[in-house]
Amino acid sequence: MSLFPSINEQMDLIRKGTEEIIPEDELIKKIEKSISEKKALKIKCGCDPSRPDLHLGHSVVLRKLRDFQNLGHTAILLIGDFTAMIGDPSGRNKTRPQLSIKEVRKNA
């Protein structure tokens, strides 16, 4: 008995609600290896604390992260601080201002 659902069951759930998986063939290989070695994948999602609020767009990646978790994989949510502290150094993107470490930690 396998610890994980079959490759087809996993890919059906992962594909649900997605437009495109890049590169899908690499993901399939990793899941197949995960099944054969009986070892969970580590799925990481990085968030940038440039703002203190969450919006509907965040739910898309968080739900997909949960899908992987429901398949038996390890979900890791990372909240980075470095990119928020440097902002957009080119000055072209006013929505990504440079933040202090205190502001970044408050947002996180």
Short mmCIF file of C-alpha atoms in Angstrom, two decimals:
data_model
loop_
_atom_site.label_atom_id
_atom_site.label_comp_id
_atom_site.label_asym_id
_atom_site.label_seq_id
_atom_site.Cartn_x
_atom_site.Cartn_y
_atom_site.Cartn_z
CA MET A 1 0.00 0.00 0.00
CA SER A 2 1.31 3.43 -0.96
CA LEU A 3 1.49 6.41 1.37
CA PHE A 4 0.36 8.67 -1.44
CA PRO A 5 -2.48 8.68 -3.98
CA SER A 6 -1.57 7.51 -7.50
CA ILE A 7 0.16 9.87 -9.91
CA ASN A 8 -3.12 10.32 -11.82
CA GLU A 9 -5.07 11.18 -8.66
CA GLN A 10 -2.40 13.64 -7.56
CA MET A 11 -2.15 15.34 -10.94
CA ASP A 12 -5.96 15.57 -11.22
CA LEU A 13 -6.07 17.55 -7.96
CA ILE A 14 -3.01 19.65 -8.77
CA ARG A 15 -4.36 20.53 -12.23
CA LYS A 16 -7.76 21.50 -10.82
CA GLY A 17 -8.16 25.26 -10.97
CA THR A 18 -4.82 25.85 -12.70
CA GLU A 19 -4.22 27.40 -16.08
CA GLU A 20 -0.75 25.97 -16.63
CA ILE A 21 1.92 24.02 -14.74
CA ILE A 22 5.44 24.96 -15.75
CA PRO A 23 7.11 22.54 -16.40
CA GLU A 24 4.47 19.87 -15.85
CA ASP A 25 6.70 16.98 -16.93
CA GLU A 26 9.22 17.86 -14.19
CA LEU A 27 6.47 17.91 -11.56
CA ILE A 28 5.25 14.50 -12.72
CA LYS A 29 8.79 13.09 -12.40
CA LYS A 30 9.12 14.49 -8.88
CA ILE A 31 5.76 13.06 -7.80
CA GLU A 32 6.60 9.66 -9.32
CA LYS A 33 9.90 9.66 -7.40
CA SER A 34 8.04 10.71 -4.25
CA ILE A 35 5.66 7.77 -4.63
CA SER A 36 8.40 5.23 -5.37
CA GLU A 37 10.61 6.40 -2.49
CA LYS A 38 7.61 6.89 -0.14
CA LYS A 39 8.92 10.37 0.65
CA ALA A 40 6.84 13.56 0.70
CA LEU A 41 7.75 16.45 -1.54
CA LYS A 42 8.55 19.76 0.15
CA ILE A 43 6.32 22.34 -1.51
CA LYS A 44 7.34 25.92 -0.75
CA CYS A 45 5.41 29.13 -1.29
CA GLY A 46 7.14 32.42 -0.66
CA CYS A 47 5.25 35.54 0.36
CA ASP A 48 6.54 39.10 0.28
CA PRO A 49 5.44 41.20 3.27
CA SER A 50 5.50 44.49 1.35
CA ARG A 51 1.92 45.12 2.52
CA PRO A 52 0.12 44.14 5.75
CA ASP A 53 -2.96 42.75 4.02
CA LEU A 54 -3.95 39.62 2.18
CA HIS A 55 -6.21 39.72 -0.87
CA LEU A 56 -8.16 37.25 -2.95
CA GLY A 57 -5.14 36.55 -5.14
CA HIS A 58 -3.30 35.04 -2.18
CA SER A 59 -6.03 32.44 -1.76
CA VAL A 60 -5.14 30.85 -5.10
CA VAL A 61 -1.60 29.83 -4.10
CA LEU A 62 -2.57 29.07 -0.50
CA ARG A 63 -5.32 26.69 -1.64
CA LYS A 64 -2.92 24.97 -4.03
CA LEU A 65 -0.39 24.64 -1.22
CA ARG A 66 -3.17 23.00 0.82
CA ASP A 67 -3.91 20.62 -2.08
CA PHE A 68 -0.32 19.37 -1.98
CA GLN A 69 -0.61 19.00 1.79
CA ASN A 70 -3.83 17.00 1.41
CA LEU A 71 -1.93 14.69 -0.97
CA GLY A 72 0.53 13.91 1.82
CA HIS A 73 3.31 16.33 0.91
CA THR A 74 4.94 18.88 3.21
CA ALA A 75 3.70 22.45 2.73
CA ILE A 76 6.06 25.26 3.68
CA LEU A 77 4.95 28.89 3.75
CA LEU A 78 7.89 31.29 3.73
CA ILE A 79 7.53 34.96 4.56
CA GLY A 80 10.61 36.70 3.24
CA ASP A 81 11.96 39.93 4.61
CA PHE A 82 14.93 40.84 2.47
CA THR A 83 13.07 41.71 -0.74
CA ALA A 84 10.61 43.91 1.18
CA MET A 85 13.51 45.78 2.80
CA ILE A 86 15.10 46.60 -0.55
CA GLY A 87 11.80 47.37 -2.30
CA ASP A 88 12.16 48.27 -5.96
CA PRO A 89 15.65 49.79 -6.20
CA SER A 90 14.93 51.07 -9.73
CA GLY A 91 12.25 53.39 -8.34
CA ARG A 92 9.85 52.38 -11.15
CA ASN A 93 7.40 50.53 -8.91
CA LYS A 94 5.89 52.83 -6.28
CA THR A 95 3.88 49.92 -4.83
CA ARG A 96 7.13 48.32 -3.61
CA PRO A 97 8.77 50.98 -1.46
CA GLN A 98 11.79 50.20 0.67
CA LEU A 99 10.65 49.19 4.17
CA SER A 100 12.39 49.07 7.53
CA ILE A 101 12.86 45.75 9.30
CA LYS A 102 10.24 46.91 11.83
CA GLU A 103 7.67 47.54 9.06
CA VAL A 104 8.46 44.21 7.39
CA ARG A 105 8.00 42.28 10.65
CA LYS A 106 4.74 44.09 11.37
CA ASN A 107 3.44 43.24 7.88
CA ALA A 108 4.57 39.62 8.19
#
